Structure formats: C-alpha cells, structure tokens
Amino acid sequence: MNLIYLIVNNKYRHRFGSALLFLVCLTVMSRAEVPFHRGVNLTQWFQSPTPYNIPFHKYDRETFAQIQSLGCDAIRLPVNLFSMTSGSPDYQINPLFLLMLDEVVGWAEELHIYLILDNHSTDEWGSRNPLLKEALLSVWQQLAERYKNRSQYLLYEVLNEPNGITTESWSSVQHEVVHRIREIDPARLLIVGASGYNSFRELTQLPVYDDPHLIYTFHFYEPFLFTHQGASWVNPPMTLLKNIPFPYSATLPPLQDAYKNTWIETSYNSYYKDGTADHICKLIRETARWAKEHHVALYCGEFGALMNNCDNNDRVLWYNVVRKCLEDNGIAWTTWDYQHGFGLFESNSPERFVSDLNLDLIDTLGLDAPDQRIEIEGNR
C-alpha cells in the first residue's frame, strides 16, 4: 500500500498514533533524491589497462568547466577500477591512480559539479570475475576510507553493467558492498543497479535495499538496432547495418544476408513496433513507475546512439525523444558520452569545444552551446 496514502487517509488515523504516522512519513521522505539533473560520461580516460596508461592530460579542469557551461551539473567518470589495483588477493589500489583521482575530485568540488565515480571494470575483471565480491569489498573499502571526508559532490557507483550473473546473486553481492561502505561513510550517495548490463527490465527485479542514501540506475539503448548500427564490438558485428531510420518507416533498408537467423533479424522484424517514440516512452514510464512505487531515486546513467552509420537528423530525433521522456518522468541522466562515437561533437571532426559541437544535438538535449567559431585548417 502507498504509505503516503496511509498517512493522509483518516480511515487509518485511529489505528496509528500521530507520532508513528510522523515516523512513517519521515521514512518515506528520507529516501535519497538525485541532486543533479543532467550530465555526460567522460570516457576513454580512466578506462585504461593500468594506472600508467591513463592519458591524464586528455582532460583537465577547463574541460569540467566547459561541460558545466553547457548546462550540465554532473559528470560520470568510468574507471577500469580493478585494473588500478595489484589484483588478487588484496586488490591494493595503486598510489599513482589515487593521486590522479584526487585531482579530478578536487576539480569537481571547486566547480560544484557532481562527480560519479563509476567502477567500469571490464567484464573479465568485473562481474565475471570469480572473486568479484572480494575485489569489490577491497576497492570500495579503500576508496571509502580515502574520501570519507570529501564533499557531497562525490558519488560512488558500485559496478557498471554487471552481467553473466543473475540479478538475485548480484543483489546479494551489491548489498554487502553497500554495507561495507556504510561502516566507513554512512551518508554518501551510492548508485546501485541490476544485472543484465544495468537493464531497466532487470531493475524491477532488484530488491529495494534498506538504505536511505541510494540512487538506482539503469541504462537505455532502445531500440538497439538503431542505437548500435555500425557497432563492431557486438556479436555478430553490426558494421554492415546503416541508415536504419528513427522512427520506423517503410523505407527501412533491406537486411543483409549476413544477419539472417540471428538476433539482429529478430530485432529487424520487430522494428516496426520497437522503433517508435511511443514504445520508447512506454519503457521509460514503466521503469519510472517501479521507482515511484518503491519510493526510490532513479537515474539513467547511460543512453546514446552511435553516429557511425546513422543519419544525424534521425539520431538527433532519437535523443530528443529519450531526453524528454526521461525528464517528463523526473529521471536525471548522463548521456554516453562526451566525445567519440556516441559523443556531442560532429562526426569526423577534431572534437574541439570551440568549433565542433553538434549544435542540433546540443539543442535537442536542452543544453547551451557557446558560439562556435570557424577553425582555419592550419590553426587546428
């Protein structure tokens, strides 16, 4: 039963004392709220195989300030966290990595922009690691000790896109990690999610933890046939797919023979119903409804469409639909990503903030781009 309804309905007042009703109300209202609204993932930076491979000067404080000037109040920082350690059995975090991370945390605090430290460890190191629980407990205990006195602008995300593990098993591991952090840092906002690559479908199967400082996350790349056309890392590779329109239209190009009798053919055959704005918003509304029913904060940590083989107008329209559906349902978001294939810049450009932003995409995301200047080729 909805607890707010229980409180306000006079039918129940004679059963519960006013003090108990007040406590119930506090319990409901003390659930975490997402303190930010929109942001980006800053990728291919701390996702390195070792601390010594981090291209630290790729981004700096000015980058954070530029992102903030777009109207973003959050940056999600994917980190190949387990690779920043000595490995099994102790998973001691490398001091060089910590020094670099200290500086990044400092930039966020100075600018008052929220920084989500996302444990983006690769599958073999991460969710498919037989020592997953031991690794998670070790790295988060160390980080919690190091940053327990830092500001509220720092948030922790336990593990990105757990997979190869059931949501039931994962929820037990995640609960232990949350408990370990709470022994050190009782009130920091933590981001938790379900298995199935942070699937919104699996999220509804995740138990609601007894912790008032949690934000529940999901990722959204629907319909996958559209958002990942041109992707080389899926199986089978989608590099032959191009010009899949959004929304669906009768001009859908024919499917290549290489994709016959695969999941891609199944997705292709259902695209007439999956590739619509109504279907996208229905999925997002269902996820938001679950969060409201369970009185938990909800956040979309990733959404995006690869630009490789995609018409830019269709891509911009897809972002418009997803962003508006998220915001209409009160869901904060960080788009995947800032630069690169899913980024905010023009395709095949040098990705300069002053000259190469995809202005149509920036506008449809409700962001504010600076005036773009024309760069002379010799001055780039």
mmCIF file of C-alpha atoms in Angstrom:
data_model
loop_
_atom_site.group_PDB
_atom_site.id
_atom_site.type_symbol
_atom_site.label_atom_id
_atom_site.label_comp_id
_atom_site.label_asym_id
_atom_site.label_seq_id
_atom_site.Cartn_x
_atom_site.Cartn_y
_atom_site.Cartn_z
ATOM 1 C CA MET A 1 0.000 0.000 0.000
ATOM 2 C CA ASN A 2 1.180 3.517 -0.749
ATOM 3 C CA LEU A 3 2.432 4.836 2.597
ATOM 4 C CA ILE A 4 1.640 8.448 1.772
ATOM 5 C CA TYR A 5 -1.963 7.412 1.169
ATOM 6 C CA LEU A 6 -1.982 5.587 4.509
ATOM 7 C CA ILE A 7 -0.831 8.742 6.268
ATOM 8 C CA VAL A 8 -3.346 11.135 4.800
ATOM 9 C CA ASN A 9 -6.347 8.838 4.816
ATOM 10 C CA ASN A 10 -8.356 9.468 8.010
ATOM 11 C CA LYS A 11 -9.534 5.860 7.935
ATOM 12 C CA TYR A 12 -6.184 4.816 9.423
ATOM 13 C CA ARG A 13 -5.617 7.620 11.907
ATOM 14 C CA HIS A 14 -7.369 5.840 14.745
ATOM 15 C CA ARG A 15 -5.104 2.799 14.285
ATOM 16 C CA PHE A 16 -1.801 4.643 14.353
ATOM 17 C CA GLY A 17 -0.696 7.293 16.787
ATOM 18 C CA SER A 18 0.324 10.622 15.302
ATOM 19 C CA ALA A 19 3.941 10.031 16.329
ATOM 20 C CA LEU A 20 4.090 6.725 14.431
ATOM 21 C CA LEU A 21 2.497 8.301 11.382
ATOM 22 C CA PHE A 22 5.097 11.056 11.508
ATOM 23 C CA LEU A 23 7.888 8.477 11.603
ATOM 24 C CA VAL A 24 6.387 6.616 8.675
ATOM 25 C CA CYS A 25 6.257 9.865 6.754
ATOM 26 C CA LEU A 26 9.887 10.581 7.584
ATOM 27 C CA THR A 27 10.864 7.113 6.377
ATOM 28 C CA VAL A 28 9.232 7.711 3.019
ATOM 29 C CA MET A 29 10.505 11.253 2.612
ATOM 30 C CA SER A 30 14.055 10.423 3.741
ATOM 31 C CA ARG A 31 14.713 8.311 0.677
ATOM 32 C CA ALA A 32 17.507 9.786 -1.412
ATOM 33 C CA GLU A 33 16.830 12.325 -4.101
ATOM 34 C CA VAL A 34 19.077 12.704 -7.130
ATOM 35 C CA PRO A 35 20.910 16.009 -6.518
ATOM 36 C CA PHE A 36 21.782 16.576 -10.183
ATOM 37 C CA HIS A 37 19.765 16.712 -13.375
ATOM 38 C CA ARG A 38 21.862 16.069 -16.474
ATOM 39 C CA GLY A 39 25.415 15.398 -17.494
ATOM 40 C CA VAL A 40 27.831 13.369 -19.589
ATOM 41 C CA ASN A 41 30.069 10.339 -19.326
ATOM 42 C CA LEU A 42 33.741 11.250 -19.680
ATOM 43 C CA THR A 43 35.018 8.118 -21.374
ATOM 44 C CA GLN A 44 38.300 6.673 -22.692
ATOM 45 C CA TRP A 45 40.239 8.448 -19.965
ATOM 46 C CA PHE A 46 40.404 6.350 -16.799
ATOM 47 C CA GLN A 47 39.351 3.196 -18.656
ATOM 48 C CA SER A 48 42.986 2.201 -19.087
ATOM 49 C CA PRO A 49 44.557 -1.221 -18.511
ATOM 50 C CA THR A 50 46.943 0.141 -15.867
ATOM 51 C CA PRO A 51 47.418 3.446 -13.999
ATOM 52 C CA TYR A 52 50.496 4.101 -16.103
ATOM 53 C CA ASN A 53 48.424 4.091 -19.306
ATOM 54 C CA ILE A 54 45.987 6.787 -18.198
ATOM 55 C CA PRO A 55 46.229 9.748 -20.628
ATOM 56 C CA PHE A 56 45.762 12.108 -17.716
ATOM 57 C CA HIS A 57 46.208 15.342 -19.673
ATOM 58 C CA LYS A 58 43.484 14.400 -22.145
ATOM 59 C CA TYR A 59 41.038 16.310 -19.910
ATOM 60 C CA ASP A 60 41.540 18.962 -17.258
ATOM 61 C CA ARG A 61 39.710 21.429 -15.045
ATOM 62 C CA GLU A 62 38.855 23.527 -18.093
ATOM 63 C CA THR A 63 37.102 20.511 -19.610
ATOM 64 C CA PHE A 64 34.974 20.226 -16.486
ATOM 65 C CA ALA A 65 34.182 23.948 -16.677
ATOM 66 C CA GLN A 66 33.257 23.643 -20.368
ATOM 67 C CA ILE A 67 30.917 20.757 -19.655
ATOM 68 C CA GLN A 68 29.351 22.749 -16.845
ATOM 69 C CA SER A 69 28.909 25.731 -19.187
ATOM 70 C CA LEU A 70 26.725 23.559 -21.417
ATOM 71 C CA GLY A 71 24.257 23.358 -18.551
ATOM 72 C CA CYS A 72 25.433 20.039 -17.094
ATOM 73 C CA ASP A 73 25.659 19.568 -13.343
ATOM 74 C CA ALA A 74 27.113 16.029 -13.330
ATOM 75 C CA ILE A 75 29.979 14.050 -14.827
ATOM 76 C CA ARG A 76 30.065 10.270 -14.705
ATOM 77 C CA LEU A 77 33.666 9.083 -14.677
ATOM 78 C CA PRO A 78 34.075 5.482 -15.901
ATOM 79 C CA VAL A 79 37.146 3.908 -14.296
ATOM 80 C CA ASN A 80 38.601 0.491 -15.024
ATOM 81 C CA LEU A 81 38.883 0.276 -11.274
ATOM 82 C CA PHE A 82 40.091 -3.276 -10.727
ATOM 83 C CA SER A 83 42.907 -2.632 -13.220
ATOM 84 C CA MET A 84 44.065 0.206 -10.988
ATOM 85 C CA THR A 85 44.965 -2.346 -8.309
ATOM 86 C CA SER A 86 47.571 -5.006 -7.613
ATOM 87 C CA GLY A 87 44.989 -7.678 -8.358
ATOM 88 C CA SER A 88 44.161 -10.776 -6.354
ATOM 89 C CA PRO A 89 44.236 -11.398 -3.474
ATOM 90 C CA ASP A 90 44.495 -7.922 -1.929
ATOM 91 C CA TYR A 91 43.430 -5.585 -4.746
ATOM 92 C CA GLN A 92 45.544 -2.766 -3.353
ATOM 93 C CA ILE A 93 44.863 0.445 -5.244
ATOM 94 C CA ASN A 94 47.859 1.974 -6.988
ATOM 95 C CA PRO A 95 49.037 5.257 -5.375
ATOM 96 C CA LEU A 96 49.602 6.936 -8.758
ATOM 97 C CA PHE A 97 45.979 6.354 -9.697
ATOM 98 C CA LEU A 98 44.844 7.797 -6.380
ATOM 99 C CA LEU A 99 46.902 10.952 -6.899
ATOM 100 C CA MET A 100 45.301 11.493 -10.316
ATOM 101 C CA LEU A 101 41.843 10.777 -8.954
ATOM 102 C CA ASP A 102 42.400 13.206 -6.067
ATOM 103 C CA GLU A 103 42.970 15.987 -8.576
ATOM 104 C CA VAL A 104 39.833 15.150 -10.553
ATOM 105 C CA VAL A 105 37.725 15.065 -7.386
ATOM 106 C CA GLY A 106 39.172 18.462 -6.498
ATOM 107 C CA TRP A 107 38.102 19.952 -9.845
ATOM 108 C CA ALA A 108 34.540 18.768 -9.332
ATOM 109 C CA GLU A 109 34.393 20.170 -5.816
ATOM 110 C CA GLU A 110 35.825 23.533 -6.859
ATOM 111 C CA LEU A 111 33.253 23.861 -9.636
ATOM 112 C CA HIS A 112 30.359 22.393 -7.619
ATOM 113 C CA ILE A 113 29.654 19.769 -10.264
ATOM 114 C CA TYR A 114 28.702 16.251 -9.182
ATOM 115 C CA LEU A 115 31.246 13.530 -9.962
ATOM 116 C CA ILE A 116 30.084 9.916 -10.174
ATOM 117 C CA LEU A 117 32.988 7.537 -9.642
ATOM 118 C CA ASP A 118 31.815 4.646 -11.808
ATOM 119 C CA ASN A 119 33.503 1.278 -11.324
ATOM 120 C CA HIS A 120 33.648 0.493 -15.035
ATOM 121 C CA SER A 121 35.855 -2.586 -14.718
ATOM 122 C CA THR A 122 35.837 -4.854 -17.755
ATOM 123 C CA ASP A 123 33.704 -7.992 -17.604
ATOM 124 C CA GLU A 124 36.630 -10.373 -17.070
ATOM 125 C CA TRP A 125 37.908 -8.260 -14.174
ATOM 126 C CA GLY A 126 34.437 -7.318 -13.043
ATOM 127 C CA SER A 127 31.163 -9.181 -12.966
ATOM 128 C CA ARG A 128 32.580 -12.385 -14.471
ATOM 129 C CA ASN A 129 35.460 -12.462 -12.017
ATOM 130 C CA PRO A 130 35.032 -15.433 -9.644
ATOM 131 C CA LEU A 131 36.494 -13.183 -6.935
ATOM 132 C CA LEU A 132 34.065 -10.363 -7.692
ATOM 133 C CA LYS A 133 32.828 -9.917 -4.132
ATOM 134 C CA GLU A 134 36.313 -9.913 -2.639
ATOM 135 C CA ALA A 135 37.523 -7.397 -5.226
ATOM 136 C CA LEU A 136 34.567 -5.068 -4.717
ATOM 137 C CA LEU A 137 34.796 -5.140 -0.940
ATOM 138 C CA SER A 138 38.500 -4.342 -1.057
ATOM 139 C CA VAL A 139 38.464 -1.457 -3.542
ATOM 140 C CA TRP A 140 35.395 0.260 -2.089
ATOM 141 C CA GLN A 141 36.707 -0.026 1.466
ATOM 142 C CA GLN A 142 39.930 1.672 0.373
ATOM 143 C CA LEU A 143 38.133 4.419 -1.554
ATOM 144 C CA ALA A 144 35.623 4.986 1.227
ATOM 145 C CA GLU A 145 38.458 5.468 3.714
ATOM 146 C CA ARG A 146 40.260 7.877 1.419
ATOM 147 C CA TYR A 147 37.259 10.047 0.540
ATOM 148 C CA LYS A 148 35.014 9.762 3.586
ATOM 149 C CA ASN A 149 35.558 13.412 4.492
ATOM 150 C CA ARG A 150 35.111 14.802 0.991
ATOM 151 C CA SER A 151 32.058 16.791 -0.066
ATOM 152 C CA GLN A 152 28.664 15.611 -1.234
ATOM 153 C CA TYR A 153 29.734 16.264 -4.841
ATOM 154 C CA LEU A 154 31.388 12.829 -4.955
ATOM 155 C CA LEU A 155 29.180 9.771 -5.538
ATOM 156 C CA TYR A 156 30.112 6.091 -5.906
ATOM 157 C CA GLU A 157 28.677 3.640 -8.439
ATOM 158 C CA VAL A 158 29.319 0.095 -7.220
ATOM 159 C CA LEU A 159 29.747 -1.600 -10.620
ATOM 160 C CA ASN A 160 28.869 -0.736 -14.188
ATOM 161 C CA GLU A 161 26.692 -3.153 -16.163
ATOM 162 C CA PRO A 162 27.083 -6.375 -14.169
ATOM 163 C CA ASN A 163 26.415 -9.353 -16.440
ATOM 164 C CA GLY A 164 26.957 -13.082 -16.509
ATOM 165 C CA ILE A 165 25.449 -13.118 -13.022
ATOM 166 C CA THR A 166 21.798 -13.272 -12.022
ATOM 167 C CA THR A 167 20.199 -10.211 -10.511
ATOM 168 C CA GLU A 168 19.423 -12.309 -7.422
ATOM 169 C CA SER A 169 23.086 -13.227 -6.913
ATOM 170 C CA TRP A 170 24.265 -9.762 -7.826
ATOM 171 C CA SER A 171 21.859 -8.097 -5.401
ATOM 172 C CA SER A 172 23.395 -10.089 -2.534
ATOM 173 C CA VAL A 173 26.947 -9.069 -3.504
ATOM 174 C CA GLN A 174 25.936 -5.448 -4.012
ATOM 175 C CA HIS A 175 24.233 -5.380 -0.612
ATOM 176 C CA GLU A 176 27.451 -6.497 1.098
ATOM 177 C CA VAL A 177 29.431 -3.805 -0.707
ATOM 178 C CA VAL A 178 26.956 -1.109 0.330
ATOM 179 C CA HIS A 179 27.166 -2.338 3.924
ATOM 180 C CA ARG A 180 30.990 -2.222 3.852
ATOM 181 C CA ILE A 181 30.968 1.369 2.590
ATOM 182 C CA ARG A 182 28.377 2.331 5.212
ATOM 183 C CA GLU A 183 30.667 1.158 8.008
ATOM 184 C CA ILE A 184 33.051 3.916 6.901
ATOM 185 C CA ASP A 185 30.900 6.551 5.202
ATOM 186 C CA PRO A 186 27.296 6.375 6.449
ATOM 187 C CA ALA A 187 25.629 9.019 4.302
ATOM 188 C CA ARG A 188 27.393 9.276 0.933
ATOM 189 C CA LEU A 189 25.116 8.810 -2.051
ATOM 190 C CA LEU A 190 25.728 5.450 -3.718
ATOM 191 C CA ILE A 191 24.466 4.318 -7.099
ATOM 192 C CA VAL A 192 23.243 0.746 -7.417
ATOM 193 C CA GLY A 193 21.796 -1.197 -10.306
ATOM 194 C CA ALA A 194 20.711 -4.566 -11.626
ATOM 195 C CA SER A 195 22.415 -7.229 -13.688
ATOM 196 C CA GLY A 196 21.759 -7.698 -17.392
ATOM 197 C CA TYR A 197 24.036 -4.735 -18.210
ATOM 198 C CA ASN A 198 22.063 -2.418 -15.908
ATOM 199 C CA SER A 199 18.928 -3.419 -17.741
ATOM 200 C CA PHE A 200 15.790 -1.464 -16.907
ATOM 201 C CA ARG A 201 13.931 -4.775 -17.143
ATOM 202 C CA GLU A 202 16.175 -6.405 -14.532
ATOM 203 C CA LEU A 203 15.973 -3.330 -12.311
ATOM 204 C CA THR A 204 12.367 -4.140 -11.482
ATOM 205 C CA GLN A 205 13.585 -7.499 -10.118
ATOM 206 C CA LEU A 206 16.166 -5.908 -7.821
ATOM 207 C CA PRO A 207 15.285 -5.882 -4.115
ATOM 208 C CA VAL A 208 14.964 -2.436 -2.571
ATOM 209 C CA TYR A 209 17.760 -2.130 -0.021
ATOM 210 C CA ASP A 210 17.137 -0.722 3.440
ATOM 211 C CA ASP A 211 19.325 2.328 2.916
ATOM 212 C CA PRO A 212 18.050 5.904 2.543
ATOM 213 C CA HIS A 213 21.093 7.134 0.591
ATOM 214 C CA LEU A 214 20.874 5.063 -2.588
ATOM 215 C CA ILE A 215 20.136 6.016 -6.189
ATOM 216 C CA TYR A 216 19.004 3.247 -8.536
ATOM 217 C CA THR A 217 20.379 3.320 -12.070
ATOM 218 C CA PHE A 218 19.537 1.865 -15.466
ATOM 219 C CA HIS A 219 20.903 2.207 -18.997
ATOM 220 C CA PHE A 220 18.812 2.837 -22.094
ATOM 221 C CA TYR A 221 19.781 1.990 -25.672
ATOM 222 C CA GLU A 222 16.408 1.038 -27.137
ATOM 223 C CA PRO A 223 15.894 0.121 -29.900
ATOM 224 C CA PHE A 224 19.342 -1.465 -30.106
ATOM 225 C CA LEU A 225 19.011 -1.958 -33.858
ATOM 226 C CA PHE A 226 19.014 1.820 -34.254
ATOM 227 C CA THR A 227 21.393 2.924 -31.494
ATOM 228 C CA HIS A 228 24.147 0.428 -32.330
ATOM 229 C CA GLN A 229 24.106 0.299 -36.113
ATOM 230 C CA GLY A 230 27.763 0.302 -37.111
ATOM 231 C CA ALA A 231 28.993 -1.158 -33.801
ATOM 232 C CA SER A 232 31.907 -3.558 -34.183
ATOM 233 C CA TRP A 233 32.032 -4.935 -30.613
ATOM 234 C CA VAL A 234 28.712 -6.798 -30.547
ATOM 235 C CA ASN A 235 28.129 -10.354 -31.755
ATOM 236 C CA PRO A 236 27.569 -10.536 -34.647
ATOM 237 C CA PRO A 237 29.173 -7.190 -35.506
ATOM 238 C CA MET A 238 26.648 -4.605 -36.697
ATOM 239 C CA THR A 239 29.094 -2.858 -39.011
ATOM 240 C CA LEU A 240 27.059 -3.712 -42.131
ATOM 241 C CA LEU A 241 23.922 -2.056 -40.772
ATOM 242 C CA LYS A 242 23.445 1.524 -41.886
ATOM 243 C CA ASN A 243 20.687 4.081 -42.364
ATOM 244 C CA ILE A 244 18.259 2.330 -40.026
ATOM 245 C CA PRO A 245 15.737 5.162 -39.628
ATOM 246 C CA PHE A 246 14.185 6.526 -36.479
ATOM 247 C CA PRO A 247 11.325 6.393 -36.092
ATOM 248 C CA TYR A 248 10.455 3.304 -38.099
ATOM 249 C CA SER A 249 9.323 3.916 -41.661
ATOM 250 C CA ALA A 250 8.541 1.802 -44.683
ATOM 251 C CA THR A 251 11.873 2.909 -46.148
ATOM 252 C CA LEU A 252 13.707 0.535 -43.788
ATOM 253 C CA PRO A 253 16.640 -0.774 -45.851
ATOM 254 C CA PRO A 254 16.722 -4.500 -46.607
ATOM 255 C CA LEU A 255 18.546 -6.720 -44.122
ATOM 256 C CA GLN A 256 21.867 -8.124 -45.260
ATOM 257 C CA ASP A 257 22.130 -11.895 -45.659
ATOM 258 C CA ALA A 258 24.886 -11.995 -43.014
ATOM 259 C CA TYR A 259 22.272 -11.263 -40.343
ATOM 260 C CA LYS A 260 19.746 -13.905 -41.315
ATOM 261 C CA ASN A 261 18.893 -16.347 -38.493
ATOM 262 C CA THR A 262 20.492 -14.106 -35.848
ATOM 263 C CA TRP A 263 19.044 -11.911 -33.083
ATOM 264 C CA ILE A 264 19.549 -8.988 -35.446
ATOM 265 C CA GLU A 265 16.983 -10.452 -37.838
ATOM 266 C CA THR A 266 14.551 -10.830 -34.929
ATOM 267 C CA SER A 267 15.091 -7.178 -33.975
ATOM 268 C CA TYR A 268 14.734 -6.127 -37.594
ATOM 269 C CA ASN A 269 11.407 -7.942 -37.916
ATOM 270 C CA SER A 270 10.033 -6.280 -34.766
ATOM 271 C CA TYR A 271 11.369 -2.825 -35.556
ATOM 272 C CA TYR A 272 8.015 -1.647 -36.871
ATOM 273 C CA LYS A 273 6.756 -1.644 -33.266
ATOM 274 C CA ASP A 274 10.022 -1.212 -31.304
ATOM 275 C CA GLY A 275 11.325 1.691 -33.358
ATOM 276 C CA THR A 276 8.712 4.237 -32.291
ATOM 277 C CA ALA A 277 8.630 7.128 -29.855
ATOM 278 C CA ASP A 278 5.588 5.633 -28.126
ATOM 279 C CA HIS A 279 7.408 2.372 -27.432
ATOM 280 C CA ILE A 280 10.459 4.176 -26.030
ATOM 281 C CA CYS A 281 8.349 6.315 -23.694
ATOM 282 C CA LYS A 282 6.339 3.287 -22.570
ATOM 283 C CA LEU A 283 9.526 1.516 -21.432
ATOM 284 C CA ILE A 284 10.793 4.584 -19.595
ATOM 285 C CA ARG A 285 7.412 5.175 -17.919
ATOM 286 C CA GLU A 286 7.329 1.581 -16.694
ATOM 287 C CA THR A 287 10.768 1.989 -15.130
ATOM 288 C CA ALA A 288 9.749 5.273 -13.509
ATOM 289 C CA ARG A 289 6.570 3.672 -12.192
ATOM 290 C CA TRP A 290 8.593 0.948 -10.443
ATOM 291 C CA ALA A 291 10.769 3.597 -8.762
ATOM 292 C CA LYS A 292 7.747 5.586 -7.600
ATOM 293 C CA GLU A 293 6.014 2.509 -6.235
ATOM 294 C CA HIS A 294 9.129 1.645 -4.221
ATOM 295 C CA HIS A 295 9.899 5.249 -3.229
ATOM 296 C CA VAL A 296 13.449 5.174 -4.605
ATOM 297 C CA ALA A 297 15.504 7.710 -6.541
ATOM 298 C CA LEU A 298 16.085 6.837 -10.192
ATOM 299 C CA TYR A 299 18.807 7.862 -12.623
ATOM 300 C CA CYS A 300 19.688 6.909 -16.223
ATOM 301 C CA GLY A 301 23.454 6.514 -16.228
ATOM 302 C CA GLU A 302 23.807 5.902 -19.959
ATOM 303 C CA PHE A 303 21.849 6.499 -23.125
ATOM 304 C CA GLY A 304 23.091 7.222 -26.608
ATOM 305 C CA ALA A 305 23.173 6.391 -30.305
ATOM 306 C CA LEU A 306 26.331 5.619 -32.260
ATOM 307 C CA MET A 307 26.922 8.117 -35.065
ATOM 308 C CA ASN A 308 28.947 5.838 -37.382
ATOM 309 C CA ASN A 309 26.227 4.602 -39.754
ATOM 310 C CA CYS A 310 23.364 6.751 -38.521
ATOM 311 C CA ASP A 311 21.616 9.680 -40.179
ATOM 312 C CA ASN A 312 22.276 12.725 -37.988
ATOM 313 C CA ASN A 313 18.686 14.016 -38.175
ATOM 314 C CA ASP A 314 17.338 10.657 -37.036
ATOM 315 C CA ARG A 315 19.947 10.483 -34.296
ATOM 316 C CA VAL A 316 19.008 13.939 -33.014
ATOM 317 C CA LEU A 317 15.325 12.985 -33.047
ATOM 318 C CA TRP A 318 16.044 9.835 -31.004
ATOM 319 C CA TYR A 319 17.907 11.873 -28.363
ATOM 320 C CA ASN A 320 15.032 14.320 -28.271
ATOM 321 C CA VAL A 321 12.502 11.573 -27.589
ATOM 322 C CA VAL A 322 14.589 9.829 -24.921
ATOM 323 C CA ARG A 323 15.625 13.013 -23.138
ATOM 324 C CA LYS A 324 12.082 14.357 -22.964
ATOM 325 C CA CYS A 325 10.684 11.016 -21.788
ATOM 326 C CA LEU A 326 13.312 10.834 -19.046
ATOM 327 C CA GLU A 327 12.686 14.382 -17.880
ATOM 328 C CA ASP A 328 8.891 14.065 -18.120
ATOM 329 C CA ASN A 329 9.236 11.195 -15.654
ATOM 330 C CA GLY A 330 11.588 13.088 -13.333
ATOM 331 C CA ILE A 331 14.648 10.988 -14.223
ATOM 332 C CA ALA A 332 18.123 12.543 -14.121
ATOM 333 C CA TRP A 333 20.563 11.452 -16.820
ATOM 334 C CA THR A 334 24.145 11.346 -18.050
ATOM 335 C CA THR A 335 24.472 10.738 -21.760
ATOM 336 C CA TRP A 336 27.024 8.304 -23.177
ATOM 337 C CA ASP A 337 29.259 10.034 -23.949
ATOM 338 C CA TYR A 338 31.022 13.399 -24.269
ATOM 339 C CA GLN A 339 33.361 12.688 -27.169
ATOM 340 C CA HIS A 340 33.930 9.722 -29.502
ATOM 341 C CA GLY A 341 31.326 7.629 -31.346
ATOM 342 C CA PHE A 342 28.376 8.416 -29.093
ATOM 343 C CA GLY A 343 29.509 11.948 -28.358
ATOM 344 C CA LEU A 344 28.292 15.518 -28.592
ATOM 345 C CA PHE A 345 30.590 16.543 -31.450
ATOM 346 C CA GLU A 346 30.287 16.477 -35.218
ATOM 347 C CA SER A 347 31.259 13.212 -36.862
ATOM 348 C CA ASN A 348 34.854 13.051 -38.133
ATOM 349 C CA SER A 349 35.728 16.386 -36.512
ATOM 350 C CA PRO A 350 38.671 17.236 -34.221
ATOM 351 C CA GLU A 351 36.079 17.491 -31.416
ATOM 352 C CA ARG A 352 37.091 20.969 -30.298
ATOM 353 C CA PHE A 353 34.736 22.578 -27.809
ATOM 354 C CA VAL A 354 35.000 25.969 -29.520
ATOM 355 C CA SER A 355 34.238 24.802 -33.042
ATOM 356 C CA ASP A 356 32.992 21.222 -33.424
ATOM 357 C CA LEU A 357 29.965 20.689 -31.192
ATOM 358 C CA ASN A 358 26.957 19.112 -32.881
ATOM 359 C CA LEU A 359 24.670 22.088 -32.335
ATOM 360 C CA ASP A 360 21.473 20.253 -33.265
ATOM 361 C CA LEU A 361 22.262 17.538 -30.742
ATOM 362 C CA ILE A 362 23.231 20.045 -28.052
ATOM 363 C CA ASP A 363 19.963 21.890 -28.603
ATOM 364 C CA THR A 364 17.780 18.783 -28.514
ATOM 365 C CA LEU A 365 19.390 17.764 -25.204
ATOM 366 C CA GLY A 366 18.318 21.102 -23.750
ATOM 367 C CA LEU A 367 21.936 22.204 -23.377
ATOM 368 C CA ASP A 368 23.517 25.574 -24.198
ATOM 369 C CA ALA A 369 26.383 25.615 -26.668
ATOM 370 C CA PRO A 370 28.834 28.509 -26.885
ATOM 371 C CA ASP A 371 29.083 30.319 -30.200
ATOM 372 C CA GLN A 372 31.110 28.090 -32.495
ATOM 373 C CA ARG A 373 33.937 29.679 -34.420
ATOM 374 C CA ILE A 374 35.227 28.616 -37.800
ATOM 375 C CA GLU A 375 38.618 26.989 -37.427
ATOM 376 C CA ILE A 376 41.173 27.535 -40.163
ATOM 377 C CA GLU A 377 42.710 24.163 -41.010
ATOM 378 C CA GLY A 378 46.260 25.382 -40.451
ATOM 379 C CA ASN A 379 45.390 26.685 -36.975
ATOM 380 C CA ARG A 380 43.926 23.452 -35.651
#
